[in-house]
Amino acid sequence: MSEELHYKSASELSELLGKKELSAVELMKATIARTKAVEDKVAAFNSYDEADALKQAEASDARRAAGEALGPLDGIPVGIKDNLAVNGQPLTCSSKMLEKFVSPYDATCIEKLKTEGAVLWGRLNLDEFAMGSSTENSAFKTTSNPWNLECIPGGSSGGSAAATAAGQAAMTLGSDTGGSIRQPASHCGVVGVKPTYGRVSRYGLAAFASSLDQIGPVTRNVKDAALLLQAISGHDERDSTSYRISEPNFLASMEKQRGRKWTLGLPKEYFANAASTPAMEPVLKAIEFYRSLGCEVKEVSLPHTDYAVATYYIIATAEASSNLARYDGIRYTHRAEKFDTKDSVDIYCQSRAEGFGEEVKRRVILGTYVLSSGYYDAYYLKAQKVRTLIRQDFEKAFEEVDALLTPTSPTPAFKKGEKSSDPLSMYLSDIYTISANLAGIPGMSLPCGYSDGLPVGLQILGKPFQEDEMLSIANEFEAAHGFKDQHPSL
Amino acid sequence: MEYEAVIGLEVHVQIKAESKIFSRVRAGYGHEPNKLVDPVVMGLPGALPVMNKAALDGIIKAGLALNCTIPETCKWDRKNYFYPDSPNNYQITQYDQPICDGGYVEIELPGDTRAVMGEHKKIALTRIHLENDVGKLNHFAEDSLVDYNRAFTSLMEIVSEPDMHSGEEAFAFLTAIRQTMIYCGISDCDMEKGQMRADANISVRPVGQKELGQKIELKNLNSITGVKNGIEYEIKRQTRELKKGNPITQATWRWNANLGQTEMMREKEDAHDYRYFPDPDLMPVKIDEDWKSRLFAEIPELPWNKQRRFMEEYELPYSITSVLVPDRLLSEWFEAAAKQAPKLAQSVGNLVANDLLRELSEAGQALVDCKITPDTLLGLVKVVEKGTIPKNVANKDVFPEMFKTGETAEEVIERKGLKADFDEGQVKVWCQEAIDENPKPVQNYKDGNEKALNALLGPVMKKSRGKANPQVVNKLIRELLS
Amino acid sequence: MSEEKHIDIDYTAKLARINLTDAEKEKLSSQLDSIIGYVEKLEELDTSGVEPTAHPHPVYNVWQEDVVASELSIEEALKNAPAQRDNMIVVPKVVD
């Protein structure tokens, strides 16, 4: 088996499988071997089930032998963020609360991957309940950035990004509420796509903030992202917020638009502090590249950018405080062994005190506060109105341009422990990514260079339900640069 | 000082549907515990609610039947509170944009006697909204057990204005809602199965005072009679306290039907802080005129209208209509016969309200399984009308046979040989004989004693072996004596 | 404005049903105060006449017809329960 198998892209692997130069079992064995070889360093997985993965791979080989291969992902190992429900597998959300929880059902995206024949591989670490930007908020382990093990991989989909970067899975699924796919993808030098809100069913994704959450792909190249997005997209009756719109063939549409002269916008508010933003240089070079292609690049304004973080933290924590109320020590979660039986609510209070980590407590209490009596109008309702203004900013910008180019994150991956004592500064590092969630538009991060040896991501924000254009723009850059073939030395 | 009570009711009614309000798992009663659950009903991580169209249809229909305004749009909100029977620890409900606004319930208070229609009143509604029901807690000595079968059943909350003043009015209010819901097929409102539940807000104030007195909330009103008794007890208790000069304090009380008294559950607790906010998992609902008129067309003639019409159109006495009308099927059964011969409607009504219901109840049978049809029943009334058989024979001998066998009246009369084998001429002969054989009563009759004729009836019936029609005999004797 | 307001940490934590130690309370209330102070910058914006956004791409009337779908088996529904008896979930006695 080639040493490099674990770094081949899913599309390449798919071709090898199709030509029967590789079997799904061989691929899965190589993936398991790679995972084990580097997991001590990377710590991307909360758990994995080798026997189950090999069984899936065998089934894939049997299908292919019978001439019944299901699709391009048949036999491809896909890592799953540990907040997506897979029937019969743990679903911990990296929380003590769900440490022993085994899901009795499949998320819609998981069902779809099964229909495509993908091999579901492992449960990837995250910030507890997807709350965080570093994966340090996991109750179980701290995942390392494969490019520098002393650094965080980003978050909350840190396990997904790290595993993809480290070759522990051909591709992975993450979820993005305020940048949780794009920011870790940027920090780990991989491609991460947050689809338009409503493009991918949220059914089976443990909700953090329902009006902001989207599931999306984390891959080693743009083509793979298109493939995985294709597999999981589509209207779903079980998610009332999933959008009834047909999806294009992302890959074909992306190829077809090759060479198009795009009009690209640079939100001036995102570049105001360019000089003091360490990760900015590769981004500026990437912008130059698009100019050199003959794309029109122009400044646009998103005047309410400065209010996005505040708006986001009110809406996200309010929704979270309600979404996480179900983790209460009653039906399926951790229940405190000792609690005051004379106080009828202490079973909740104690179970939640033990089951939730610090960041989750902080956000749940903040969300409870902003919704509590007398504060609703000042915080939640106000934030919903500002959300409208932010959405309108984007609508206006997209009247002039096809997509926006921005940095994904103000800094490359930082050192573990560096920001964990100051939640507000951690929140402020989401500045470039959260607006897309508030506006419900698609966004992605694409490796565009390095800063101090750490990967830097270019963020592309697209028009609602036009992921194909966004991917196509990314594809131009990727095709002309070698970043997708750069891998961390582990 | 005189005191008066002010009562508002919150009535929860389950909407009849195959599946639950926000999940397509089966809705039902009497299943094994935790059988009717899925990820949504258990509140599992990742589960999402999806509206049930039938629940929306049900509440809109209820709103139209109860004279509400249906606003163009409504939305869903989360009411956040922790309780073991609530799977998500929030209830999906409607906070500031309910699906039905205003409206009223027409009620009837008891008349002076059962034969007299009582006063009708309109009780104003505040709103009706839709929400998910919660699971059920079963209490034991040491712990409680939770069954989520009931959780996420479609539940409407009908909220009245503080517009009632007695247990009787509350009783009438619930009865009217129940009948309307059953008529419209929205709910069976079986209180034993929890399909209809009521809480009352009760306060008492001196007559003439404008402000409301301090209210208490009364729970555990598990039957319509319980509502009446509980409220009446509570009004007396509060009045007694006020007369003693003791203030009423805000609290939640419960009705103990076994002891026949109310008891305090909990004193004023911290004001609930439910942190309502729009549910981000659900989209709002827009209701256009088309949808409303489609549902409006499905609403049948409602009970009060039907009762007034029966009294007018068929000249039925109130007492008969008040038996027929509350049961939609029975009233339709009646009318299927009555409308073919409106002049015989009273006889039909009597047979249905008395004989038919009695036989059904003795046989433990439902109307739908009854072998008598509206047509055969009308046939029986017609043979009596023709004088083929006397009414008492029809009621005592023919009707029970028809009920048992499903035969027509003619078939029963034929089979049992009940038909008179003589004509009116023969009866006339027997009457003359009786007159001749009984000069004394004849003389008494001629002297003005009407009742004396009865003494002639017996001999004629005897001669006819009981087959003569007493009304006919009566008529003939009078003719002969005039 | 932010200096005046202090989150009532006891009340809010109780409402959120989370027991906190005194040390946690102290740390959290100061952190939350600074976050709340920060988010209050929204007050600067005039939002009169602006409709709130509850859904990024709102549509109306998303429902299913009333057709029964499959349930979880009782065993599956209860397999993660911390305590169960007679196919029901055991909870401490609650006063209703």
Coordinates of C-alpha atoms in Angstrom, one line a residue, chain C residues 21-84:
Chain C
T21 CA -20.0 26.9 43.5
D22 CA -19.3 30.3 45.0
A23 CA -16.0 30.5 43.1
E24 CA -17.8 29.7 39.8
K25 CA -20.5 32.4 40.6
E26 CA -17.8 35.0 41.1
K27 CA -15.9 34.2 38.0
L28 CA -19.0 33.8 35.8
S29 CA -20.7 36.9 36.9
S30 CA -17.6 39.0 36.2
Q31 CA -17.1 37.4 32.8
L32 CA -20.8 37.6 31.9
D33 CA -20.9 41.2 33.0
S34 CA -18.1 42.1 30.6
I35 CA -19.8 40.1 27.8
I36 CA -23.2 41.8 28.5
G37 CA -21.4 45.1 28.6
Y38 CA -20.0 44.3 25.1
V39 CA -23.3 43.2 23.6
E40 CA -25.1 46.3 24.8
K41 CA -23.4 48.1 22.0
L42 CA -26.4 47.1 20.0
E43 CA -28.3 49.9 21.8
E44 CA -26.4 52.4 19.6
L45 CA -28.3 51.2 16.6
D46 CA -31.7 52.6 15.7
T47 CA -33.8 49.6 14.7
S48 CA -37.2 51.3 14.7
G49 CA -39.2 50.0 11.9
V50 CA -36.9 47.0 11.3
E51 CA -38.5 43.6 11.2
P52 CA -36.8 41.0 13.3
T53 CA -35.2 38.0 11.5
A54 CA -36.3 34.7 13.1
H55 CA -35.3 32.6 10.1
P56 CA -32.7 33.4 7.5
H57 CA -34.9 32.2 4.6
P58 CA -38.4 32.2 6.0
V59 CA -41.2 30.2 4.3
Y60 CA -44.7 29.6 5.5
N61 CA -46.7 26.5 6.1
V62 CA -44.0 23.8 6.4
W63 CA -45.9 20.7 7.6
Q64 CA -46.6 17.1 6.9
E65 CA -49.9 15.4 6.3
D66 CA -51.2 13.3 9.2
V67 CA -49.7 10.0 8.2
V68 CA -48.2 7.8 10.9
A69 CA -44.5 6.9 10.6
S70 CA -42.5 4.4 12.6
E71 CA -41.7 4.7 16.3
L72 CA -38.7 3.7 18.3
S73 CA -38.9 0.4 20.1
I74 CA -39.5 0.8 23.8
E75 CA -36.1 -0.8 24.4
E76 CA -34.3 1.7 22.1
A77 CA -36.2 4.6 23.5
L78 CA -35.1 3.7 27.0
K79 CA -31.7 2.3 26.4
N80 CA -29.9 5.5 27.5
A81 CA -32.1 6.1 30.6
P82 CA -30.3 6.6 33.8
A83 CA -33.0 4.7 35.7
Q84 CA -36.0 2.8 34.5

